[in-house]
Coordinates of C-alpha atoms and ligand atoms in Angstrom, one line a residue:
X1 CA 103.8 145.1 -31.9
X2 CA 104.6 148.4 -33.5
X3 CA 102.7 150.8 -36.4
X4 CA 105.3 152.7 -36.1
X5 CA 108.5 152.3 -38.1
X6 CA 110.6 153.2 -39.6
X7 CA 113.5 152.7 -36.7
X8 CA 115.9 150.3 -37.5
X9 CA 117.3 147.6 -39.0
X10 CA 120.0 146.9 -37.1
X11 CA 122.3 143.4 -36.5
X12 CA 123.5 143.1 -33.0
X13 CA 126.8 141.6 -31.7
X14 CA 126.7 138.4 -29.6
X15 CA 130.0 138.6 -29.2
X16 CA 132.5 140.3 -26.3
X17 CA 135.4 141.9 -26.8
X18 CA 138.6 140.8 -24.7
X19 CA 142.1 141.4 -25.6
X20 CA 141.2 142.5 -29.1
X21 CA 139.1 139.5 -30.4
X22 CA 135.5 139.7 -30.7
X23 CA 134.5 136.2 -28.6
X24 CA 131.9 134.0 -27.6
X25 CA 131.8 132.7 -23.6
X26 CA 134.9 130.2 -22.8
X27 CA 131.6 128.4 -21.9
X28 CA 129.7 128.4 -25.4
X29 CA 126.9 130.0 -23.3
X30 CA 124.6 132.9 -24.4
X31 CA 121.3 134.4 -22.7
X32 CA 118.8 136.3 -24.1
X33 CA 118.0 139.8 -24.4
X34 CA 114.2 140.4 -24.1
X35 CA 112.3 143.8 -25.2
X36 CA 110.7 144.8 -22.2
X37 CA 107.8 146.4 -24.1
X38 CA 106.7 143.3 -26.0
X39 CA 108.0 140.6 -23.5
X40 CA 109.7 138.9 -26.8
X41 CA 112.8 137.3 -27.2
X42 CA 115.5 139.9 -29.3
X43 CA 118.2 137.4 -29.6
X44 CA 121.3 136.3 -27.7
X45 CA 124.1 137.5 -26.4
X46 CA 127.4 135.8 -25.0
X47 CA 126.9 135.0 -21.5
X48 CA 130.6 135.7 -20.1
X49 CA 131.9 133.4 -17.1
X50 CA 134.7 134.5 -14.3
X51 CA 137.3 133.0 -16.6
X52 CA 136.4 135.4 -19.5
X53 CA 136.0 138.6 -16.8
X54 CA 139.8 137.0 -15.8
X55 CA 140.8 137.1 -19.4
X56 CA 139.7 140.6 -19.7
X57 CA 140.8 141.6 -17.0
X58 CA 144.7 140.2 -17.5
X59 CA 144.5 141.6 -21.2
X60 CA 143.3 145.4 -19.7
X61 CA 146.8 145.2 -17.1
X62 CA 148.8 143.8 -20.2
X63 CA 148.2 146.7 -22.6
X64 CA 148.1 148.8 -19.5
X65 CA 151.7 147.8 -18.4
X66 CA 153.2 147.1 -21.8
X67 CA 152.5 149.7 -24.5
X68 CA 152.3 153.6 -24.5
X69 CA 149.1 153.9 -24.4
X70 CA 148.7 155.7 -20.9
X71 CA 151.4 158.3 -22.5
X72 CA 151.0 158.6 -25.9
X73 CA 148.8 161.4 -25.9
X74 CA 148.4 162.2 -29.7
X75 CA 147.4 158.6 -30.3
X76 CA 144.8 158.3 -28.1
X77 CA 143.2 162.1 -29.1
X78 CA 143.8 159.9 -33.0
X79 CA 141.8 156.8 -31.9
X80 CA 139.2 158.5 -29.9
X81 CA 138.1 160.3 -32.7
X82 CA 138.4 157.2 -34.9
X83 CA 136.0 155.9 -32.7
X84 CA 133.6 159.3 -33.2
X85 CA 133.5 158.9 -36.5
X86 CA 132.5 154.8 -36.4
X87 CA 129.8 155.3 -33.8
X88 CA 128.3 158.4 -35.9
X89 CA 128.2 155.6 -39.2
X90 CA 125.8 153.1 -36.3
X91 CA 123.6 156.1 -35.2
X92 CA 120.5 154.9 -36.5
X93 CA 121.2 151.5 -35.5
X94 CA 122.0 152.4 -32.2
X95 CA 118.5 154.3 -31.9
X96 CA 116.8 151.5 -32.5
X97 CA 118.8 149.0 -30.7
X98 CA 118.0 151.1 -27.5
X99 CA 114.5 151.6 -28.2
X100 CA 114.5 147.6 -28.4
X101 CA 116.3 146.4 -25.5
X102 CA 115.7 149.4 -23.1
X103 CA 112.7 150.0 -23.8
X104 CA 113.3 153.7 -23.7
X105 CA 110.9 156.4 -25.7
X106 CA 112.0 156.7 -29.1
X107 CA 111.7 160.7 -28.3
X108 CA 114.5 160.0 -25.4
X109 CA 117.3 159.1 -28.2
X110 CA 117.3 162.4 -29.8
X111 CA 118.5 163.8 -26.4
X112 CA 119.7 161.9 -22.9
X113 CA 119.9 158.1 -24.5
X114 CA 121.9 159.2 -27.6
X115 CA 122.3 162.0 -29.2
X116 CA 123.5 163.9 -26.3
X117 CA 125.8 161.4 -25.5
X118 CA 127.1 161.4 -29.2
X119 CA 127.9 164.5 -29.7
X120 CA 130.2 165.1 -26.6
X121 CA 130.8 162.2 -24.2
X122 CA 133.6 161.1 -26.4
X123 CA 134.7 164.5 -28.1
X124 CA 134.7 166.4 -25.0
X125 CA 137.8 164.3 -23.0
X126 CA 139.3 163.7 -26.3
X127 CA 140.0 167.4 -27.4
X128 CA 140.9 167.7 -23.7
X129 CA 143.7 165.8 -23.4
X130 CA 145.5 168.8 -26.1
X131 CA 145.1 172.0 -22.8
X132 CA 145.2 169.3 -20.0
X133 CA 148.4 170.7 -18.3
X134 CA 149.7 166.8 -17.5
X135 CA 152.8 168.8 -15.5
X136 CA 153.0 171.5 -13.3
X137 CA 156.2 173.0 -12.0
X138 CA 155.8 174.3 -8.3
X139 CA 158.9 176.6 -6.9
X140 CA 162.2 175.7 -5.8
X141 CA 162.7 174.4 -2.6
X142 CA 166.0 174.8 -0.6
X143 CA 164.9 173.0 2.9
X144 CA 167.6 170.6 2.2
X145 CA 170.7 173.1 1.5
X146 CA 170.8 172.8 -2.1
X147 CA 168.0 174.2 -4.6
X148 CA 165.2 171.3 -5.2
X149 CA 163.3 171.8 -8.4
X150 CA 160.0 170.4 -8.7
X151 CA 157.3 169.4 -10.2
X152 CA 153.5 167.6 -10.4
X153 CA 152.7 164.8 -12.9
X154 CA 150.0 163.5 -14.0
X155 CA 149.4 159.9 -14.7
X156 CA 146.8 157.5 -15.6
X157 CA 145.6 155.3 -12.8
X158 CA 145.7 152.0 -14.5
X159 CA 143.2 149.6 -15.3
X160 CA 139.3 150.8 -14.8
X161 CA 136.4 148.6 -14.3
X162 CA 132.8 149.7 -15.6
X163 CA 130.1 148.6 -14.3
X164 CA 126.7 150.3 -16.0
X165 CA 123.3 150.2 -15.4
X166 CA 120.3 149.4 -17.9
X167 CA 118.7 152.6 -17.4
X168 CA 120.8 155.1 -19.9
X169 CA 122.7 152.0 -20.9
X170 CA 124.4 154.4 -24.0
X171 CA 124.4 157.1 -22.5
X172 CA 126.4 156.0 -19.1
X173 CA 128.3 153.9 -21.0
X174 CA 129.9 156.8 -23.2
X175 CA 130.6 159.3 -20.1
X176 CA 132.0 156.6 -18.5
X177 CA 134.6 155.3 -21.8
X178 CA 135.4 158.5 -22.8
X179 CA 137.3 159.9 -19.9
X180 CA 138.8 156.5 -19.2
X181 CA 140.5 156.4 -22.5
X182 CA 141.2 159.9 -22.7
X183 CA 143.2 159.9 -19.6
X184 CA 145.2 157.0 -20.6
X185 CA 143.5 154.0 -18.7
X186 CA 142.4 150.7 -19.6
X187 CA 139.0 149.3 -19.2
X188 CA 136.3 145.9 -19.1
X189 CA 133.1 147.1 -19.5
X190 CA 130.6 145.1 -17.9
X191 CA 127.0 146.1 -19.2
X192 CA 123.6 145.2 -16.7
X193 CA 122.2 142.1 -18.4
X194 CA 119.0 143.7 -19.2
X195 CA 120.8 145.8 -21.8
X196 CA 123.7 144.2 -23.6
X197 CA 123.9 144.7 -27.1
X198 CA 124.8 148.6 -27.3
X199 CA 128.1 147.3 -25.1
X200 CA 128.6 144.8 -27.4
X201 CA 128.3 147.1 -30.5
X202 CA 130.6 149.4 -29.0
X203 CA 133.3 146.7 -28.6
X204 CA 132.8 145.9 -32.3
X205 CA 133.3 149.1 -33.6
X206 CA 136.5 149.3 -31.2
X207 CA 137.6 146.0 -32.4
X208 CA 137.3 146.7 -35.9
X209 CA 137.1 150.8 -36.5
X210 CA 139.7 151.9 -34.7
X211 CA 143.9 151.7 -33.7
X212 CA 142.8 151.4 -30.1
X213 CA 145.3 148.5 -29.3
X214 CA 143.9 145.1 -27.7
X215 CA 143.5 144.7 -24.4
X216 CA 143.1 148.2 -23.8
X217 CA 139.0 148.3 -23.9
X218 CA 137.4 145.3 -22.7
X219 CA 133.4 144.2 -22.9
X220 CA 132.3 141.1 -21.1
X221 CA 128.6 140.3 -20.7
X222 CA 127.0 138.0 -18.4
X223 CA 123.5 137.2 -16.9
X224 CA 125.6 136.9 -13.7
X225 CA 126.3 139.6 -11.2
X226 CA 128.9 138.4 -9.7
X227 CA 131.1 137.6 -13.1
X228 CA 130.9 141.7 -12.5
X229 CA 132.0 141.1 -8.9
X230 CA 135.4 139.7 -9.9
X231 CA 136.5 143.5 -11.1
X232 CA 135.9 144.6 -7.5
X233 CA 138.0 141.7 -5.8
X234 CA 140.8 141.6 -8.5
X235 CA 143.8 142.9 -7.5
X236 CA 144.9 143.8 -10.9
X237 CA 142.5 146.3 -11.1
X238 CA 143.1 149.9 -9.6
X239 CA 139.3 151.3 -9.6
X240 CA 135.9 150.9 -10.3
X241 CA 133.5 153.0 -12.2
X242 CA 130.0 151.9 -11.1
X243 CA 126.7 153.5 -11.9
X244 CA 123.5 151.9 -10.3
X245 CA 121.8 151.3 -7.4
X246 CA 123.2 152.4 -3.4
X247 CA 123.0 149.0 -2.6
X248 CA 125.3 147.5 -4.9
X249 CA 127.6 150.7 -4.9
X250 CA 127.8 150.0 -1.2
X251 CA 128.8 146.3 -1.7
X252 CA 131.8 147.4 -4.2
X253 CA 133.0 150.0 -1.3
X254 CA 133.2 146.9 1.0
X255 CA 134.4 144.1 -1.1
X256 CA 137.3 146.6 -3.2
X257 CA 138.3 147.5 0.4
X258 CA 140.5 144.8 0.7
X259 CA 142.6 145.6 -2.4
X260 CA 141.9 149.9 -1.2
X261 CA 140.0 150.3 -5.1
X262 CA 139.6 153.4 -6.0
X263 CA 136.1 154.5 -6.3
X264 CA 133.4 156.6 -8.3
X265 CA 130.2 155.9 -7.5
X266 CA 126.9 157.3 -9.2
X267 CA 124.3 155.8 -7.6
X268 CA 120.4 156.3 -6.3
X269 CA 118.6 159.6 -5.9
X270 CA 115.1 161.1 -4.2
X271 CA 115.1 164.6 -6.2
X272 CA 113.1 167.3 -5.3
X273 CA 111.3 169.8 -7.0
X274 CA 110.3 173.1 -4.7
X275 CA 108.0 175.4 -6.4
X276 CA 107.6 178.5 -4.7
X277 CA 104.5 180.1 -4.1
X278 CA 105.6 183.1 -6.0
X279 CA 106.1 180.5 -8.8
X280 CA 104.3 180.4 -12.3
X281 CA 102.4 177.3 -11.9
X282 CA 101.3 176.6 -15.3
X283 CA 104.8 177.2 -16.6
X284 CA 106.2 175.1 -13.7
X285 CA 103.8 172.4 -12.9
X286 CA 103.9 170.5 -16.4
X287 CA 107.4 170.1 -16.7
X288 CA 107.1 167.3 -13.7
X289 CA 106.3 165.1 -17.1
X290 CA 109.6 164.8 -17.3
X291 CA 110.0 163.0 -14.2
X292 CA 107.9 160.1 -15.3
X293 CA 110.0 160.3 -18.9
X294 CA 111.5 156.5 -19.7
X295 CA 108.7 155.5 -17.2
X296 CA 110.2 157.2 -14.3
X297 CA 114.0 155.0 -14.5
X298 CA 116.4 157.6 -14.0
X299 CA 118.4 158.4 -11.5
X300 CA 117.9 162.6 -10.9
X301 CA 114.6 162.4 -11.7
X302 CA 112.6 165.1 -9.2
X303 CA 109.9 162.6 -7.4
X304 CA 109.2 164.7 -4.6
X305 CA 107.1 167.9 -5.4
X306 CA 106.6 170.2 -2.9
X307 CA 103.6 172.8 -2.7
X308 CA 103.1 175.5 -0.8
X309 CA 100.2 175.1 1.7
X310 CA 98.9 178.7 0.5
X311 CA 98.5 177.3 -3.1
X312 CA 98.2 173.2 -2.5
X313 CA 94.8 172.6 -4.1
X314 CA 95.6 174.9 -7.4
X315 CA 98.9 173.4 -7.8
X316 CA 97.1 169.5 -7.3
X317 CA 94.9 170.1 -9.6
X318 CA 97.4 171.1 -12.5
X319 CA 99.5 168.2 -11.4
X320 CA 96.5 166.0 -11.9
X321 CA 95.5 167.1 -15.4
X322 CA 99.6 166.6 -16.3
X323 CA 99.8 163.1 -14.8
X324 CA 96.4 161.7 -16.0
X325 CA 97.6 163.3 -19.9
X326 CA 100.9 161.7 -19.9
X327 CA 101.3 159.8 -23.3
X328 CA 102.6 156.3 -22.7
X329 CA 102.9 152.6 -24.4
X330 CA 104.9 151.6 -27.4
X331 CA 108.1 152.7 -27.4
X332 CA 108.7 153.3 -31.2
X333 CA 105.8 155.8 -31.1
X334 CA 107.3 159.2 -31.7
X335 CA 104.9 160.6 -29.4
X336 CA 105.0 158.7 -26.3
X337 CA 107.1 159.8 -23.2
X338 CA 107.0 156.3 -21.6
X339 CA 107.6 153.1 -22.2
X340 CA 107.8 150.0 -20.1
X341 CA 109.6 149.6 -16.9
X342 CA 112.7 147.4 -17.8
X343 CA 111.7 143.7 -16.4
X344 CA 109.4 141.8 -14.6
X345 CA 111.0 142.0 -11.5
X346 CA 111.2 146.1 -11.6
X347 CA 107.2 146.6 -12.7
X348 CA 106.8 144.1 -9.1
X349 CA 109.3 146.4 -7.0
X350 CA 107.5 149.5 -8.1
X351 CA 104.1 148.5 -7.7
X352 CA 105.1 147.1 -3.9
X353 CA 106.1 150.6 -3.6
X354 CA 102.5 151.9 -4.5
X355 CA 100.7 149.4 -2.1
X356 CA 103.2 151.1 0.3
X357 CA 102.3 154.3 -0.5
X358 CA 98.5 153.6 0.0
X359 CA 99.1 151.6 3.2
X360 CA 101.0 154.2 4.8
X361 CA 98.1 156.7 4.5
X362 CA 99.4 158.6 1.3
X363 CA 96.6 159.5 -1.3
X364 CA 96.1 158.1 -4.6
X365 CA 95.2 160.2 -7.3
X366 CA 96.2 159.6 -10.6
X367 CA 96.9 156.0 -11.9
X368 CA 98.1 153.2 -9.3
X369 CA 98.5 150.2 -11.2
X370 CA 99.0 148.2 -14.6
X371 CA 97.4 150.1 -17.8
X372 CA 94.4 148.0 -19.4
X373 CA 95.5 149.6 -22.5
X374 CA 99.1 147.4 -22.3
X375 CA 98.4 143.7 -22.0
X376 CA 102.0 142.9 -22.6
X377 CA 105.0 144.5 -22.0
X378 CA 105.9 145.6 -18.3
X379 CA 104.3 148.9 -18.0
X380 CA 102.7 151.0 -14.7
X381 CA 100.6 153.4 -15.3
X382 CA 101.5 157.4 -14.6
X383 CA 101.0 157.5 -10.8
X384 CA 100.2 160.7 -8.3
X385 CA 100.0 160.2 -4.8
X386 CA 98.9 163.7 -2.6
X387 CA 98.9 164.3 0.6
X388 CA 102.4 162.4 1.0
X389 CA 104.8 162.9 4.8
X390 CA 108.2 163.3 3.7
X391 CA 108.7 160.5 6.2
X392 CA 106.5 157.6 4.4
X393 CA 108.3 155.1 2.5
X394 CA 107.5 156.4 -1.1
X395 CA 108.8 159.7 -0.3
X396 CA 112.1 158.0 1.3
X397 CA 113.3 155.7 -1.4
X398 CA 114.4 155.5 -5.0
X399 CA 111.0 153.5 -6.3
X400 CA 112.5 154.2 -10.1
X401 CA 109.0 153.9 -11.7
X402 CA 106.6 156.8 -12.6
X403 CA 105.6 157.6 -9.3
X404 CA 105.8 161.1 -8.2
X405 CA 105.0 162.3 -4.3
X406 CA 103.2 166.0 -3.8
X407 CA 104.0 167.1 -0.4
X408 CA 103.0 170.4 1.1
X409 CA 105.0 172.6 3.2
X410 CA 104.4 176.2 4.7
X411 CA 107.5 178.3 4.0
X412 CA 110.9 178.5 2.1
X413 CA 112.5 177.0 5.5
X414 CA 110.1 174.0 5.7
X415 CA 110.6 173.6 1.7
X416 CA 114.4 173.5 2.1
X417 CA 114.3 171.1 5.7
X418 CA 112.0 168.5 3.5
X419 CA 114.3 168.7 0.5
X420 CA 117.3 168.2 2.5
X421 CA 115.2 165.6 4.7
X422 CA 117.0 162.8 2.3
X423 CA 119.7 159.8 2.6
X424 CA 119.8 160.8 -1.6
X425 CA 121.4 164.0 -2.7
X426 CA 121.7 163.8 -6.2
X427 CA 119.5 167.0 -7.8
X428 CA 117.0 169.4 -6.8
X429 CA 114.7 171.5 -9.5
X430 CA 113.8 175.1 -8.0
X431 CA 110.5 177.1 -8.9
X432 CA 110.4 180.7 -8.4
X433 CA 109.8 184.2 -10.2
X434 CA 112.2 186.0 -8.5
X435 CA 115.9 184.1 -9.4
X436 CA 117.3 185.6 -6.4
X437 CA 115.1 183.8 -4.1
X438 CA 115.5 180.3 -6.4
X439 CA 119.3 180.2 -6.5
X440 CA 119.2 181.1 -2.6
X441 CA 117.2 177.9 -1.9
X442 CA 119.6 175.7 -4.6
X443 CA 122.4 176.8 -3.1
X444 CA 121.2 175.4 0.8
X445 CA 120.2 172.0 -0.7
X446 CA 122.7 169.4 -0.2
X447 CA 122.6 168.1 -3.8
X448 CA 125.3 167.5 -6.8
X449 CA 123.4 169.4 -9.2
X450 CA 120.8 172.1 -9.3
X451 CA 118.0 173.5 -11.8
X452 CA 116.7 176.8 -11.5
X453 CA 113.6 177.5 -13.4
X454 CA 113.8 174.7 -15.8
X455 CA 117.8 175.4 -16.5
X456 CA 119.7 172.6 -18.1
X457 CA 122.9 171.8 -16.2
X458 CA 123.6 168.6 -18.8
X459 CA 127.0 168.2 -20.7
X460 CA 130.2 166.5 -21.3
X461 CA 132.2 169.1 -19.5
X462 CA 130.0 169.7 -16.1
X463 CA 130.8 167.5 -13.4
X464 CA 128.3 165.2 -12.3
X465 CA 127.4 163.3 -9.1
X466 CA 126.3 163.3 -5.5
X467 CA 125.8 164.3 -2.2
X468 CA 124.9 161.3 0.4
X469 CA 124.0 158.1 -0.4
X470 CA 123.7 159.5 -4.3
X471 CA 127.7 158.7 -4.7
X472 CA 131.6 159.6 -4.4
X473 CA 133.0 161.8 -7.3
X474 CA 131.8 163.1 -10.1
X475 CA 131.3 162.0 -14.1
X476 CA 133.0 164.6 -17.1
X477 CA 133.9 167.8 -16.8
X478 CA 137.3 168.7 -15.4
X479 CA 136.9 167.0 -11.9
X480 CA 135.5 163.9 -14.1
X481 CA 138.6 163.8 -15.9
X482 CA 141.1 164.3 -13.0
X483 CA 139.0 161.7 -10.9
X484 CA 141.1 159.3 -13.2
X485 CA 144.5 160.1 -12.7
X486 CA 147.2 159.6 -10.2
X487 CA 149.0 162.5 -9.2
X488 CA 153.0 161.7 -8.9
X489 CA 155.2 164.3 -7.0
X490 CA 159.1 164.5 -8.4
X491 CA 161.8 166.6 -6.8
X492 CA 165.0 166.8 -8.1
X493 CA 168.7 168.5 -8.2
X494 CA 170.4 169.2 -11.0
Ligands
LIG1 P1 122.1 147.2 -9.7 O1 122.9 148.2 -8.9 O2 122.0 145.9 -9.0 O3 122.8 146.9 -11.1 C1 123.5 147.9 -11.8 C2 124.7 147.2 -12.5 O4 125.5 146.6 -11.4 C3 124.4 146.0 -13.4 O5 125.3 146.0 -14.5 C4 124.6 144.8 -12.5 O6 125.0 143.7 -13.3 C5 125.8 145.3 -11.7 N1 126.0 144.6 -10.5 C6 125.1 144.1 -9.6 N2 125.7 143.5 -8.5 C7 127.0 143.7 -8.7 C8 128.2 143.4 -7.9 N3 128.0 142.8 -6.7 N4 129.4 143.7 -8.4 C9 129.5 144.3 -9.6 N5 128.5 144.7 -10.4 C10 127.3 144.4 -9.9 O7 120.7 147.8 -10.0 P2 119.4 146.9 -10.4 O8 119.1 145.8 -9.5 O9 119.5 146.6 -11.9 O10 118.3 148.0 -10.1 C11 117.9 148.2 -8.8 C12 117.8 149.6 -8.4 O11 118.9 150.3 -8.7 C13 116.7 150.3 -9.1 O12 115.4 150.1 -8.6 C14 117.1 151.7 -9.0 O13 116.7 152.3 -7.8 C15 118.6 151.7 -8.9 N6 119.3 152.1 -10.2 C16 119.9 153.3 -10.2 C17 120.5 153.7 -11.3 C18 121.2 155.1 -11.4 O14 121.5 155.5 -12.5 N7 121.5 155.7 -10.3 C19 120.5 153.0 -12.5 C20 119.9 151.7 -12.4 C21 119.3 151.3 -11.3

């Protein structure tokens, strides 16, 4: 499809890696990985079955229970930056691996889809575990006669399971592995189907790059949800790390109940953007580009827009020009923000949402449907809908296409009462010219994260997650890092 190279070559891995051995399904199975852009086959990959996930899973408690790895400290800062160095020799392979089977804007994987990722996700935790203070002492204690010393430990939690979305599929996949290992865990990665190989590549390099010992990162691949499941109702694993949609982050919560998993969930959002009426519009107004970026498929992306009343039909009209201009198609053109939505079954869920959106009164301005221009591949066009209710359906849930809401409201009260007016609280962007007055509104939104004017919050060491529905606990960053450990309380006479 594409005139425009030169991303790539790059040779995939069919294989999984489980207890050190790159493998193919106990099954001999394998299902394909299809680029959503073109509609074409890529290749294979091995289609893991619940006796593979069990293998993985026993090998992940094995090197968990038997070796040093949860202590040994030095050798894990040693092999975590083995592994730096072997993903830095893929990079380019990598870029176009993603661009394949995501589907993801070339332009996105010299920031959020890899390059981000690859400079810290792994780097941060691992120079981290040197100042992590893994004891504390607390003071003497005499309550029973004699002088109690004391201290706090802490210890890694055990064995992790990874679940990660197709979305950021790298990107996820990195802030998730790199605080597990750092801390001293083991893991089975299980990668969404839609996106396989960059899980599989990373288990190869693992395998064959590094000391990591086997058993101690896992990567099992499967067409099936529910081989993914088997990590939430195995007892031998003490939490899951799950990244997708609040449905299925509400079904792990339930089914892990009965073995009390551990938890971190970073899950759905409805973002919104405020921009004041003080704001500068032309400065503001285009940056809402970026919320149709990777065609709209990411979680924090601000959906909702909310313009003053005093300047609706100015700020419409710039949000019209941006939308209708938004460069979109093949994802190995340099100069294209979007790219296709990641399957069949997505382009259907977020065109539903737009007959929704029309149906429930909301008015269509900009786009609406599939692009003439893009016969093959499973694109939606850049869509605007005006006019929206915060309470209408579109302006409600996580539609994960490019499909942004303009909503009006009459003062910095109503702004901050829509905003809030959420089940998501995952980000909010602010719009102001005086900062005061922007930070004053971030701070009474009941959101994880916050921009101000266009500020970048982004990085390996700040703390990520949700308010709400939008998750439990947060990704990198000190809390990040801590949300993987178990904290053991020793007394002791001497
Ligand atoms: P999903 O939540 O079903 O899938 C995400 C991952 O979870 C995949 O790896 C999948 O195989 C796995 N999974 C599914 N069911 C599971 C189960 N019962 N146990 C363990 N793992 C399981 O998401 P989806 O269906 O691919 O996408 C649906 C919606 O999710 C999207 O429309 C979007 O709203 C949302 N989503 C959010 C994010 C995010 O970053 N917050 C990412 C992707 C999708």
């Amino acid at each position: 499809m594409s005139e425009f190279p030169p991303i790539g070559p790059y040779t995939p891995e069919k294989r999984m890696l489980i207890d050190g051995k790159l493998v193919n399904s106990s099954t001999g199975a394998e299902f394909d990985n299809i680029n959503p852009a073109t509609e074409e086959v890529l290749g294979q990959v091995a289609d893991g079955s619940k006796e593979d996930m069990n293998r993985a899973i026993g090998a992940a408690r094995n090197a968990f229970d038997n070796t040093d790895w949860s202590t040994n400290h030095k050798f894990r800062k040693h092999c975590l930056d083995q592994l730096q160095v072997a993903l830095e020799s893929e990079k380019e392979q990598l870029r176009a691996e993603l661009v394949d089977e995501v589907g993801t804007p070339v332009m996105l994987t010299y920031s959020a889809q890899l390059e981000w990722p690859l400079e810290d996700a792994f780097r941060w935790p691992a120079n981290y575990i040197g100042s992590f203070e893994w004891e504390r002492s607390l003071p003497d204690d005499m309550k029973l006669g004699s002088v109690s010393k004391r201290k706090v430990r802490k210890e890694a939690l055990g064995v992790i399971g990874a679940v990660v979305p197709w979305n950021f599929p790298f990107e996820v996949t990195a802030n998730k592995i790199g605080p597990i290992l750092a801390t001293g865990n083991t893991v089975v990665l299980k990668p969404a189907p839609d996106t396989p190989w960059n899980a599989t590549r990373l288990g190869r390099l693992i395998g064959e790059q590094t000391d990591i010992p086997a058993g101690v990162f896992n990567v099992v691949t499967s067409s099936d949800h529910l081989v993914g499941e088997e990590l939430t109702l195995d007892p031998r694993v003490d939490m899951m790390s799950f990244t997708g949609s609040t449905r299925t982050g509400m079904r792990i919560m339930e089914k892990g109940a009965a073995t009390l998993k551990r938890v971190f969930l970073e899950l759905g959002g409805k973002s919104a953007m405020i921009v004041c009426d003080d704001a500068d519009f032309a400065l503001a107004l285009p940056s809402v580009a970026g919320s149709c970026s990777h065609a709209g498929q990411g979680c924090v992306l601000q959906t909702r827009i909310l313009l003053p009343r005093s300047r609706y039909a100015e700020g419409v009209a710039i949000l019209t020009a941006v939308m209708q201009n938004i460069p979109y198609g093949d994802p190995r053109n340099p100069g294209n923000l979007m790219g296709p939505q990641i399957s069949q079954l997505q382009r259907t869920r977020v065109l539903e949402y737009i007959e929704k959106g029309k149906a429930e009164g909301a008015n269509l301005v900009v786009g609406g449907g599939r692009p003439a221009s893009q016969p093959k591949g499973w694109f939606v066009e850049p869509t605007l809908f005006i006019d929206v209710d915060n309470s209408m359906t579109i302006a409600q849930e996580e539609i994960f296409g490019p499909v942004l809401c303009v909503i009006p409201y009459d003062d910095d009260e109503d702004a901050i009462r829509i905003a809030n007016d959420s089940k998501y609280g995952l980000g909010v962007g602010v719009w102001s010219a005086s900062l005061d007055r922007g930070m004053n509104i971030a701070n009474r939104i009941r959101s994880g994260s916050a921009s101000v004017n266009g500020g970048n919050w982004y990085g390996a060491d700040a703390p990520y997650g949700g308010y709400k529905t939008s998750g439990i606990g947060r990704q990198n960053g000190i809390e990040g890092f801590n949300q993987h450990l178990e904290t053991k309380l020793m007394g002791w006479t001497e």
